[in-house]
PDB file of C-alpha atoms in Angstrom:
ATOM      1  CA  MET A   1     108.224 111.468 118.813  1.00 53.00           C
ATOM      2  CA  GLN A   2     110.163 108.504 117.231  1.00 57.00           C
ATOM      3  CA  GLY A   3     109.723 106.268 113.753  1.00 60.00           C
ATOM      4  CA  SER A   4     109.328 103.119 113.244  1.00 60.00           C
ATOM      5  CA  CYS A   5     110.714 101.545 109.784  1.00 63.00           C
ATOM      6  CA  LEU A   6     109.429  97.962 109.049  1.00 63.00           C
ATOM      7  CA  TRP A   7     111.253  96.221 105.561  1.00 62.00           C
ATOM      8  CA  THR A   8     110.714  92.821 103.835  1.00 56.00           C
ATOM      9  CA  SER A   9     112.508  91.515 101.652  1.00 52.00           C
ATOM     10  CA  ALA A  10     110.294  89.189 100.111  1.00 48.00           C
ATOM     11  CA  LEU A  11     106.701  88.798  98.686  1.00 51.00           C
ATOM     12  CA  LEU A  12     106.662  85.448  97.415  1.00 48.00           C
ATOM     13  CA  SER A  13     103.703  84.455  94.635  1.00 45.00           C
ATOM     14  CA  THR A  14     101.942  81.529  94.823  1.00 43.00           C
ATOM     15  CA  PRO A  15      99.156  82.306  92.276  1.00 41.00           C
ATOM     16  CA  SER A  16      96.641  79.524  90.385  1.00 40.00           C
ATOM     17  CA  SER A  17      95.856  79.632  87.046  1.00 37.00           C
ATOM     18  CA  GLN A  18      92.413  80.849  88.286  1.00 38.00           C
ATOM     19  CA  THR A  19      93.917  84.049  89.887  1.00 37.00           C
ATOM     20  CA  PRO A  20      93.004  87.033  87.911  1.00 36.00           C
ATOM     21  CA  PHE A  21      96.080  89.469  87.273  1.00 32.00           C
ATOM     22  CA  ARG A  22      94.683  92.697  88.690  1.00 29.00           C
ATOM     23  CA  ILE A  23      95.468  96.262  87.057  1.00 27.00           C
ATOM     24  CA  ASN A  24      93.981  98.086  89.848  1.00 28.00           C
ATOM     25  CA  SER A  25      91.270  97.356  92.430  1.00 27.00           C
ATOM     26  CA  HIS A  26      88.453  98.495  89.739  1.00 31.00           C
ATOM     27  CA  SER A  27      89.370  96.300  86.643  1.00 28.00           C
ATOM     28  CA  SER A  28      91.107  92.406  86.789  1.00 32.00           C
ATOM     29  CA  LEU A  29      92.597  90.520  83.299  1.00 33.00           C
ATOM     30  CA  TYR A  30      93.060  86.908  83.654  1.00 34.00           C
ATOM     31  CA  PRO A  31      96.681  85.713  83.382  1.00 40.00           C
ATOM     32  CA  PRO A  32      97.988  85.946  80.037  1.00 41.00           C
ATOM     33  CA  PRO A  33      99.867  83.191  78.185  1.00 39.00           C
ATOM     34  CA  SER A  34     103.712  83.751  78.312  1.00 39.00           C
ATOM     35  CA  VAL A  35     105.483  86.585  76.079  1.00 42.00           C
ATOM     36  CA  SER A  36     106.265  83.902  73.243  1.00 42.00           C
ATOM     37  CA  GLY A  37     102.284  83.928  72.661  1.00 43.00           C
ATOM     38  CA  SER A  38     101.737  80.440  74.104  1.00 52.00           C
ATOM     39  CA  TYR A  39     101.213  78.359  77.351  1.00 67.00           C
ATOM     40  CA  ARG A  40     104.482  77.409  78.737  1.00 74.00           C
ATOM     41  CA  GLN A  41     105.710  73.579  79.152  1.00 78.00           C
ATOM     42  CA  GLN A  42     107.876  73.399  82.363  1.00 77.00           C
ATOM     43  CA  LEU A  43     109.171  70.654  84.216  1.00 80.00           C
ATOM     44  CA  VAL A  44     111.922  70.037  86.895  1.00 80.00           C
ATOM     45  CA  THR A  45     114.789  68.086  86.509  1.00 84.00           C
ATOM     46  CA  LEU A  46     116.936  66.613  89.491  1.00 83.00           C
ATOM     47  CA  GLY A  47     119.826  64.159  88.922  1.00 83.00           C
ATOM     48  CA  LYS A  48     118.669  61.615  87.065  1.00 85.00           C
ATOM     49  CA  LEU A  49     114.986  62.182  87.939  1.00 87.00           C
ATOM     50  CA  THR A  50     113.093  64.294  85.941  1.00 88.00           C
ATOM     51  CA  SER A  51     109.339  65.377  86.378  1.00 88.00           C
ATOM     52  CA  ASN A  52     105.914  65.291  84.769  1.00 89.00           C
ATOM     53  CA  THR A  53     105.719  68.221  82.238  1.00 87.00           C
ATOM     54  CA  ARG A  54     103.369  70.634  83.207  1.00 84.00           C
ATOM     55  CA  THR A  55     101.460  73.632  81.659  1.00 82.00           C
ATOM     56  CA  ILE A  56     102.100  76.557  83.011  1.00 75.00           C
ATOM     57  CA  SER A  57      99.626  79.667  82.296  1.00 72.00           C
ATOM     58  CA  THR A  58     100.849  82.243  85.086  1.00 68.00           C
ATOM     59  CA  GLY A  59     103.740  84.687  85.591  1.00 66.00           C
ATOM     60  CA  ALA A  60     106.356  85.455  83.000  1.00 68.00           C
ATOM     61  CA  PRO A  61     109.595  83.495  82.088  1.00 69.00           C
ATOM     62  CA  LEU A  62     112.570  83.683  84.315  1.00 69.00           C
ATOM     63  CA  GLY A  63     114.665  86.982  83.405  1.00 73.00           C
ATOM     64  CA  CYS A  64     112.077  88.231  81.450  1.00 76.00           C
ATOM     65  CA  VAL A  65     111.811  92.169  80.952  1.00 78.00           C
ATOM     66  CA  LEU A  66     108.263  92.557  81.728  1.00 78.00           C
ATOM     67  CA  SER A  67     108.933  90.873  85.012  1.00 79.00           C
ATOM     68  CA  PRO A  68     109.496  93.842  87.436  1.00 80.00           C
ATOM     69  CA  LEU A  69     106.849  95.827  85.492  1.00 82.00           C
ATOM     70  CA  LEU A  70     104.498  93.165  85.932  1.00 81.00           C
ATOM     71  CA  PHE A  71     104.939  92.358  89.653  1.00 82.00           C
ATOM     72  CA  SER A  72     104.748  96.500  90.365  1.00 84.00           C
ATOM     73  CA  LEU A  73     101.126  96.597  88.631  1.00 84.00           C
ATOM     74  CA  TYR A  74     100.247  93.423  90.535  1.00 84.00           C
ATOM     75  CA  THR A  75     100.850  95.444  93.697  1.00 87.00           C
ATOM     76  CA  ASN A  76      99.684  98.914  92.591  1.00 88.00           C
ATOM     77  CA  ASP A  77      97.077  99.301  94.815  1.00 88.00           C
ATOM     78  CA  CYS A  78      98.984  98.218  97.991  1.00 88.00           C
ATOM     79  CA  THR A  79      99.272 101.574  99.491  1.00 89.00           C
ATOM     80  CA  SER A  80      99.019 102.868 103.183  1.00 89.00           C
ATOM     81  CA  LYS A  81      95.448 104.573 104.281  1.00 88.00           C
ATOM     82  CA  ASP A  82      97.485 106.667 107.012  1.00 88.00           C
ATOM     83  CA  PRO A  83      99.242 109.836 106.470  1.00 88.00           C
ATOM     84  CA  SER A  84     101.833 109.080 109.276  1.00 87.00           C
ATOM     85  CA  VAL A  85     102.893 106.091 107.543  1.00 89.00           C
ATOM     86  CA  LYS A  86     104.442 105.515 104.366  1.00 89.00           C
ATOM     87  CA  LEU A  87     104.545 102.683 102.298  1.00 90.00           C
ATOM     88  CA  LEU A  88     107.829 101.644 100.613  1.00 88.00           C
ATOM     89  CA  LYS A  89     107.951  99.375  97.051  1.00 87.00           C
ATOM     90  CA  PHE A  90     110.753  98.312  95.018  1.00 84.00           C
ATOM     91  CA  ALA A  91     110.365  95.211  93.401  1.00 78.00           C
ATOM     92  CA  ASP A  92     109.638  92.569  95.841  1.00 78.00           C
ATOM     93  CA  ASP A  93     111.041  94.731  98.945  1.00 83.00           C
ATOM     94  CA  THR A  94     108.497  96.384 100.973  1.00 87.00           C
ATOM     95  CA  THR A  95     109.248  99.413 103.670  1.00 88.00           C
ATOM     96  CA  LEU A  96     106.650 100.512 105.728  1.00 88.00           C
ATOM     97  CA  ILE A  97     107.696 103.819 107.796  1.00 89.00           C
ATOM     98  CA  GLY A  98     105.699 105.110 110.184  1.00 88.00           C
ATOM     99  CA  LEU A  99     105.906 108.287 112.770  1.00 86.00           C
ATOM    100  CA  ILE A 100     104.984 107.441 116.691  1.00 84.00           C
ATOM    101  CA  GLN A 101     103.824 110.643 118.250  1.00 83.00           C
ATOM    102  CA  ASP A 102     103.370 110.281 122.144  1.00 80.00           C
ATOM    103  CA  GLY A 103     103.397 106.368 122.534  1.00 79.00           C
ATOM    104  CA  ASP A 104     100.830 105.711 120.156  1.00 83.00           C
ATOM    105  CA  GLU A 105     101.817 102.895 117.121  1.00 86.00           C
ATOM    106  CA  SER A 106      98.024 102.212 116.743  1.00 88.00           C
ATOM    107  CA  ALA A 107      98.301 103.603 113.009  1.00 89.00           C
ATOM    108  CA  TYR A 108     101.627 102.053 112.268  1.00 89.00           C
ATOM    109  CA  ARG A 109     100.205  98.483 113.667  1.00 89.00           C
ATOM    110  CA  GLN A 110      97.352  98.812 111.766  1.00 91.00           C
ATOM    111  CA  GLU A 111      98.620  99.068 108.359  1.00 91.00           C
ATOM    112  CA  VAL A 112     101.425  96.747 109.217  1.00 90.00           C
ATOM    113  CA  LYS A 113      98.103  94.178 109.752  1.00 91.00           C
ATOM    114  CA  GLU A 114      96.438  95.568 106.621  1.00 92.00           C
ATOM    115  CA  LEU A 115      99.696  94.602 104.687  1.00 90.00           C
ATOM    116  CA  ALA A 116      99.660  91.519 105.417  1.00 90.00           C
ATOM    117  CA  VAL A 117      95.780  90.761 105.262  1.00 91.00           C
ATOM    118  CA  TRP A 118      96.409  92.458 101.592  1.00 90.00           C
ATOM    119  CA  CYS A 119      98.858  89.966 101.012  1.00 88.00           C
ATOM    120  CA  SER A 120      96.770  87.454 101.862  1.00 87.00           C
ATOM    121  CA  LEU A 121      94.333  88.179  99.823  1.00 89.00           C
ATOM    122  CA  ASN A 122      96.242  88.372  96.397  1.00 87.00           C
ATOM    123  CA  ASN A 123      98.233  85.392  96.720  1.00 83.00           C
ATOM    124  CA  LEU A 124     101.000  86.533  98.086  1.00 84.00           C
ATOM    125  CA  GLU A 125     103.132  85.321 100.958  1.00 81.00           C
ATOM    126  CA  LEU A 126     105.038  88.082 103.527  1.00 83.00           C
ATOM    127  CA  ASN A 127     108.812  85.544 104.313  1.00 82.00           C
ATOM    128  CA  THR A 128     108.571  87.230 108.249  1.00 83.00           C
ATOM    129  CA  LEU A 129     112.115  85.049 108.314  1.00 84.00           C
ATOM    130  CA  LYS A 130     113.578  88.341 105.947  1.00 85.00           C
ATOM    131  CA  THR A 131     111.232  90.950 107.573  1.00 88.00           C
ATOM    132  CA  VAL A 132     112.615  92.897 110.372  1.00 88.00           C
ATOM    133  CA  GLU A 133     111.662  96.397 112.136  1.00 89.00           C
ATOM    134  CA  MET A 134     114.288  99.113 113.378  1.00 89.00           C
ATOM    135  CA  ILE A 135     113.319 102.254 116.184  1.00 87.00           C
ATOM    136  CA  VAL A 136     114.349 105.443 115.656  1.00 86.00           C
ATOM    137  CA  ASP A 137     113.989 107.379 118.626  1.00 84.00           C
ATOM    138  CA  PHE A 138     116.789 110.338 120.111  1.00 82.00           C
ATOM    139  CA  ARG A 139     115.141 110.577 123.398  1.00 82.00           C
ATOM    140  CA  ARG A 140     117.828 109.496 125.730  1.00 80.00           C
ATOM    141  CA  ASN A 141     115.423 107.401 127.468  1.00 83.00           C
ATOM    142  CA  PRO A 142     112.954 105.926 125.000  1.00 81.00           C
ATOM    143  CA  PRO A 143     110.470 103.706 126.668  1.00 80.00           C
ATOM    144  CA  ALA A 144     110.703  99.725 125.528  1.00 80.00           C
ATOM    145  CA  LEU A 145     107.842  98.637 123.002  1.00 81.00           C
ATOM    146  CA  PRO A 146     106.363  95.731 122.724  1.00 85.00           C
ATOM    147  CA  PRO A 147     107.330  93.421 119.431  1.00 87.00           C
ATOM    148  CA  LEU A 148     105.854  93.499 116.548  1.00 87.00           C
ATOM    149  CA  THR A 149     103.664  90.455 115.032  1.00 87.00           C
ATOM    150  CA  ILE A 150     103.178  89.230 111.535  1.00 87.00           C
ATOM    151  CA  ILE A 151     100.879  86.299 111.502  1.00 82.00           C
ATOM    152  CA  ASN A 152     101.862  84.729 114.364  1.00 84.00           C
ATOM    153  CA  SER A 153     105.349  85.531 114.061  1.00 86.00           C
ATOM    154  CA  THR A 154     107.398  87.723 116.060  1.00 88.00           C
ATOM    155  CA  VAL A 155     109.479  90.713 113.824  1.00 88.00           C
ATOM    156  CA  ALA A 156     112.907  90.856 114.639  1.00 88.00           C
ATOM    157  CA  ALA A 157     114.348  94.372 116.158  1.00 87.00           C
ATOM    158  CA  VAL A 158     117.680  95.274 114.442  1.00 87.00           C
ATOM    159  CA  GLU A 159     119.879  98.195 114.989  1.00 87.00           C
ATOM    160  CA  SER A 160     121.099  98.554 111.211  1.00 87.00           C
ATOM    161  CA  LEU A 161     119.167  97.459 107.855  1.00 86.00           C
ATOM    162  CA  ARG A 162     120.281  97.769 104.575  1.00 86.00           C
ATOM    163  CA  PHE A 163     117.759  99.780 102.255  1.00 85.00           C
ATOM    164  CA  LEU A 164     118.347  99.814  98.476  1.00 83.00           C
ATOM    165  CA  GLY A 165     122.652  99.423  98.659  1.00 82.00           C
ATOM    166  CA  THR A 166     122.435 101.648 102.001  1.00 85.00           C
ATOM    167  CA  THR A 167     122.797 101.065 105.005  1.00 86.00           C
ATOM    168  CA  ILE A 168     120.743 102.400 107.872  1.00 87.00           C
ATOM    169  CA  SER A 169     121.693 102.171 111.532  1.00 85.00           C
ATOM    170  CA  GLN A 170     119.375 103.449 114.570  1.00 84.00           C
ATOM    171  CA  ASP A 171     121.232 106.623 114.913  1.00 82.00           C
ATOM    172  CA  LEU A 172     121.423 107.613 111.270  1.00 80.00           C
ATOM    173  CA  ASN A 173     124.838 108.637 111.755  1.00 80.00           C
ATOM    174  CA  GLY A 174     126.236 106.361 108.231  1.00 79.00           C
ATOM    175  CA  ASP A 175     129.448 105.337 110.245  1.00 82.00           C
ATOM    176  CA  ILE A 176     128.412 101.184 108.885  1.00 86.00           C
ATOM    177  CA  HIS A 177     127.419 102.632 105.440  1.00 87.00           C
ATOM    178  CA  ILE A 178     130.621 104.815 105.041  1.00 88.00           C
ATOM    179  CA  ASP A 179     132.728 101.331 106.728  1.00 89.00           C
ATOM    180  CA  SER A 180     131.013  99.036 104.122  1.00 90.00           C
ATOM    181  CA  ILE A 181     131.560 101.248 101.070  1.00 90.00           C
ATOM    182  CA  VAL A 182     135.375 101.786 101.823  1.00 90.00           C
ATOM    183  CA  LYS A 183     135.544  97.975 101.893  1.00 91.00           C
ATOM    184  CA  LYS A 184     133.817  97.499  98.788  1.00 92.00           C
ATOM    185  CA  ALA A 185     136.317  99.810  96.788  1.00 91.00           C
ATOM    186  CA  LYS A 186     139.565  98.688  97.859  1.00 91.00           C
ATOM    187  CA  GLN A 187     138.533  95.546  96.971  1.00 92.00           C
ATOM    188  CA  ARG A 188     137.448  97.001  93.966  1.00 92.00           C
ATOM    189  CA  LEU A 189     141.095  98.451  93.365  1.00 92.00           C
ATOM    190  CA  TYR A 190     142.695  95.043  91.958  1.00 92.00           C
ATOM    191  CA  PHE A 191     140.988  95.219  89.074  1.00 91.00           C
ATOM    192  CA  LEU A 192     143.001  98.821  88.601  1.00 90.00           C
ATOM    193  CA  ARG A 193     145.880  97.190  89.190  1.00 91.00           C
ATOM    194  CA  GLN A 194     145.529  93.978  86.642  1.00 89.00           C
ATOM    195  CA  LEU A 195     144.746  96.875  84.006  1.00 89.00           C
ATOM    196  CA  LYS A 196     147.951  98.547  84.731  1.00 89.00           C
ATOM    197  CA  LYS A 197     149.703  95.440  84.030  1.00 87.00           C
ATOM    198  CA  PHE A 198     148.507  95.867  80.825  1.00 85.00           C
ATOM    199  CA  ASN A 199     148.783  99.218  80.303  1.00 85.00           C
ATOM    200  CA  LEU A 200     145.571 100.168  79.864  1.00 81.00           C
ATOM    201  CA  PRO A 201     144.965 103.895  80.994  1.00 81.00           C
ATOM    202  CA  GLN A 202     141.475 104.121  79.586  1.00 84.00           C
ATOM    203  CA  ALA A 203     140.230 101.064  80.378  1.00 88.00           C
ATOM    204  CA  GLN A 204     141.082 101.951  83.974  1.00 88.00           C
ATOM    205  CA  MET A 205     139.353 105.198  83.869  1.00 89.00           C
ATOM    206  CA  THR A 206     136.365 103.115  82.413  1.00 89.00           C
ATOM    207  CA  VAL A 207     136.827 100.863  85.203  1.00 89.00           C
ATOM    208  CA  PHE A 208     137.212 103.243  88.185  1.00 90.00           C
ATOM    209  CA  SER A 209     134.142 105.304  86.966  1.00 89.00           C
ATOM    210  CA  ALA A 210     131.623 101.985  86.675  1.00 90.00           C
ATOM    211  CA  ILE A 211     132.891 100.393  89.827  1.00 90.00           C
ATOM    212  CA  ILE A 212     134.757 102.409  92.544  1.00 90.00           C
ATOM    213  CA  GLU A 213     133.724 106.154  92.054  1.00 90.00           C
ATOM    214  CA  LEU A 214     129.598 104.486  91.590  1.00 89.00           C
ATOM    215  CA  VAL A 215     130.339 102.764  95.314  1.00 89.00           C
ATOM    216  CA  LEU A 216     132.171 105.581  96.934  1.00 89.00           C
ATOM    217  CA  CYS A 217     129.251 108.126  95.534  1.00 88.00           C
ATOM    218  CA  SER A 218     126.655 105.826  96.787  1.00 86.00           C
ATOM    219  CA  SER A 219     124.032 108.453  99.143  1.00 86.00           C
ATOM    220  CA  ILE A 220     127.007 110.943  99.102  1.00 87.00           C
ATOM    221  CA  THR A 221     124.016 113.476  98.732  1.00 86.00           C
ATOM    222  CA  VAL A 222     122.715 111.938 102.419  1.00 83.00           C
ATOM    223  CA  ARG A 223     126.055 110.902 104.201  1.00 83.00           C
ATOM    224  CA  PHE A 224     129.099 113.321 102.995  1.00 82.00           C
ATOM    225  CA  GLY A 225     127.711 116.425 104.396  1.00 77.00           C
ATOM    226  CA  ARG A 226     127.599 114.650 107.969  1.00 78.00           C
ATOM    227  CA  ALA A 227     130.509 111.999 107.963  1.00 82.00           C
ATOM    228  CA  SER A 228     133.198 112.583 110.437  1.00 82.00           C
ATOM    229  CA  ILE A 229     136.355 113.679 109.307  1.00 85.00           C
ATOM    230  CA  SER A 230     138.499 110.299 110.013  1.00 88.00           C
ATOM    231  CA  HIS A 231     136.141 108.941 107.893  1.00 87.00           C
ATOM    232  CA  LEU A 232     136.291 112.047 104.639  1.00 87.00           C
ATOM    233  CA  ARG A 233     139.626 110.927 105.072  1.00 90.00           C
ATOM    234  CA  ARG A 234     139.223 107.153 104.610  1.00 90.00           C
ATOM    235  CA  LEU A 235     136.872 107.705 101.268  1.00 90.00           C
ATOM    236  CA  GLN A 236     139.694 110.434  99.824  1.00 90.00           C
ATOM    237  CA  ARG A 237     142.457 108.021 100.486  1.00 92.00           C
ATOM    238  CA  THR A 238     140.589 105.397  98.236  1.00 91.00           C
ATOM    239  CA  VAL A 239     140.050 108.053  95.612  1.00 91.00           C
ATOM    240  CA  ARG A 240     144.095 109.051  95.947  1.00 92.00           C
ATOM    241  CA  THR A 241     145.049 105.349  95.917  1.00 92.00           C
ATOM    242  CA  ALA A 242     143.578 104.655  92.854  1.00 92.00           C
ATOM    243  CA  GLU A 243     145.059 107.998  91.370  1.00 90.00           C
ATOM    244  CA  ARG A 244     147.994 106.803  92.026  1.00 91.00           C
ATOM    245  CA  ILE A 245     146.972 103.271  90.419  1.00 91.00           C
ATOM    246  CA  ILE A 246     146.006 105.351  87.262  1.00 89.00           C
ATOM    247  CA  GLY A 247     148.857 108.031  86.904  1.00 86.00           C
ATOM    248  CA  VAL A 248     146.140 110.476  86.163  1.00 86.00           C
ATOM    249  CA  HIS A 249     144.307 113.399  88.264  1.00 88.00           C
ATOM    250  CA  LEU A 250     140.945 112.004  89.932  1.00 89.00           C
ATOM    251  CA  PRO A 251     137.924 114.573  90.751  1.00 88.00           C
ATOM    252  CA  SER A 252     137.876 114.807  94.691  1.00 88.00           C
ATOM    253  CA  LEU A 253     135.451 114.236  96.303  1.00 87.00           C
ATOM    254  CA  GLN A 254     133.988 117.118  97.809  1.00 86.00           C
ATOM    255  CA  ASP A 255     133.409 118.346  93.840  1.00 88.00           C
ATOM    256  CA  LEU A 256     131.620 114.961  93.402  1.00 87.00           C
ATOM    257  CA  TYR A 257     129.469 115.560  96.204  1.00 87.00           C
ATOM    258  CA  LYS A 258     128.879 119.096  94.830  1.00 86.00           C
ATOM    259  CA  SER A 259     127.869 117.816  91.408  1.00 87.00           C
ATOM    260  CA  ARG A 260     125.622 115.700  92.347  1.00 88.00           C
ATOM    261  CA  VAL A 261     123.532 117.917  95.347  1.00 86.00           C
ATOM    262  CA  LYS A 262     123.239 120.259  92.386  1.00 86.00           C
ATOM    263  CA  LYS A 263     121.385 117.774  90.299  1.00 87.00           C
ATOM    264  CA  ARG A 264     119.582 116.096  92.667  1.00 89.00           C
ATOM    265  CA  ALA A 265     118.299 119.586  94.190  1.00 87.00           C
ATOM    266  CA  GLY A 266     117.680 120.843  90.691  1.00 86.00           C
ATOM    267  CA  ASN A 267     115.360 117.614  90.312  1.00 89.00           C
ATOM    268  CA  ILE A 268     113.595 118.696  93.047  1.00 89.00           C
ATOM    269  CA  ILE A 269     112.928 121.918  92.208  1.00 87.00           C
ATOM    270  CA  LYS A 270     112.021 121.275  88.688  1.00 88.00           C
ATOM    271  CA  ASP A 271     109.314 118.398  89.778  1.00 90.00           C
ATOM    272  CA  PRO A 272     105.693 119.937  91.541  1.00 90.00           C
ATOM    273  CA  SER A 273     105.153 116.284  92.676  1.00 89.00           C
ATOM    274  CA  HIS A 274     108.016 115.469  94.344  1.00 88.00           C
ATOM    275  CA  PRO A 275     107.549 115.413  98.388  1.00 82.00           C
ATOM    276  CA  GLY A 276     110.544 118.055  98.989  1.00 85.00           C
ATOM    277  CA  HIS A 277     109.694 119.934  96.098  1.00 86.00           C
ATOM    278  CA  ASN A 278     107.445 122.655  98.714  1.00 86.00           C
ATOM    279  CA  LEU A 279     110.867 122.645 100.606  1.00 84.00           C
ATOM    280  CA  PHE A 280     112.322 124.563  98.291  1.00 85.00           C
ATOM    281  CA  ALA A 281     110.878 128.135  98.877  1.00 83.00           C
ATOM    282  CA  LEU A 282     112.531 131.605  97.609  1.00 83.00           C
ATOM    283  CA  LEU A 283     113.175 134.501  99.611  1.00 82.00           C
ATOM    284  CA  PRO A 284     111.341 138.011  98.198  1.00 84.00           C
ATOM    285  CA  SER A 285     114.727 138.602  97.290  1.00 80.00           C
ATOM    286  CA  GLY A 286     115.164 135.915  94.653  1.00 77.00           C
ATOM    287  CA  ARG A 287     118.247 134.901  95.276  1.00 77.00           C
ATOM    288  CA  ARG A 288     118.729 132.524  98.187  1.00 80.00           C
ATOM    289  CA  TYR A 289     116.531 129.860  99.080  1.00 81.00           C
ATOM    290  CA  ARG A 290     114.212 130.111 102.779  1.00 80.00           C
ATOM    291  CA  SER A 291     116.480 127.521 105.233  1.00 78.00           C
ATOM    292  CA  LEU A 292     114.550 125.510 107.648  1.00 75.00           C
ATOM    293  CA  CYS A 293     115.441 127.031 111.387  1.00 77.00           C
ATOM    294  CA  THR A 294     117.202 124.197 113.239  1.00 75.00           C
ATOM    295  CA  ARG A 295     119.101 123.947 116.276  1.00 77.00           C
ATOM    296  CA  THR A 296     120.316 120.206 116.467  1.00 75.00           C
ATOM    297  CA  SER A 297     123.768 119.181 114.424  1.00 74.00           C
ATOM    298  CA  ARG A 298     122.031 116.437 112.962  1.00 74.00           C
ATOM    299  CA  HIS A 299     119.371 118.641 110.900  1.00 74.00           C
ATOM    300  CA  LYS A 300     122.035 121.449 110.587  1.00 76.00           C
ATOM    301  CA  THR A 301     124.025 118.459 108.640  1.00 75.00           C
ATOM    302  CA  SER A 302     121.402 117.015 106.656  1.00 79.00           C
ATOM    303  CA  PHE A 303     120.822 117.368 102.993  1.00 81.00           C
ATOM    304  CA  LEU A 304     118.558 119.817 102.539  1.00 79.00           C
ATOM    305  CA  GLN A 305     120.214 122.876 105.366  1.00 78.00           C
ATOM    306  CA  LEU A 306     123.503 122.462 103.379  1.00 78.00           C
ATOM    307  CA  THR A 307     121.624 122.645 100.111  1.00 80.00           C
ATOM    308  CA  TYR A 308     120.266 126.173 101.050  1.00 76.00           C
ATOM    309  CA  GLU A 309     123.495 127.239 102.079  1.00 72.00           C
ATOM    310  CA  SER A 310     125.277 125.931  98.882  1.00 69.00           C
ATOM    311  CA  LEU A 311     122.710 126.013  96.106  1.00 68.00           C
ATOM    312  CA  PRO A 312     123.019 129.888  95.273  1.00 57.00           C
ATOM    313  CA  VAL A 313     126.988 129.329  94.756  1.00 41.00           C
ATOM    314  CA  PHE A 314     126.020 126.581  92.185  1.00 43.00           C
ATOM    315  CA  CYS A 315     123.838 128.541  90.035  1.00 44.00           C
ATOM    316  CA  ASN A 316     126.082 131.517  89.519  1.00 39.00           C
TER     317      ASN A 316
END
């Protein structure tokens, strides 16, 4: 059993003035005028040269708050039909995750093909130069798989990729992600040192919470439980450095991890529509959640397993 992840970071829109703006597969609206209520005039200036003015009747002005919403509505009916393949969308970032069993990739490759066809039919262009594929396979001797092709272009196979700010590697150990966030957090300690020169402790706390703690807690509910001791020491050392600069006691990463696990688990339990809601089942005693039967350390240090063990402590 293995999994494939196809990630593309760009869907380029090429609409025409006659292209309907689709709300769903059953109804459509022609492209509305700009947000200001009238068609926009646009031109391009390069040095001393200026192009002719063109009337733009589609799309939204650059920086418009409606742009992400309109694009999400436009791509709303781009979904996966096979239950073994999940399609995740965030703005123009699209990710296909397929579960491959017994070496059968037909469902996964068919969904990739249908995604490319959907884009071509809806005036969107898949940027294959920014599309990569990562295969996760924990077998000792995984077989070589044929390369994936989209629109006569071979998709590059990578060992790690960056998904919504989190670096994911083939072995799912999180070392690359922790290295990157430690480096980024150390660079941002510069702002604390500059504020210390002006004797602004309150501003230092605000900066720490906004740009340093936020980085250190990136995907902490997933990465912290399975991080090695050396990586945990590197993360905590960064917090202690910030603590010395500010001159006040700061919460440890262990405390931040517990609070975020409690909040994340509570949101999953309260949301019946969450995919992991059914994984939180109480035992007949009603005081503890039923844990999964696991054998590998990879599963024992996962978010769910660690949550089962510590959630009753949080609830007391």
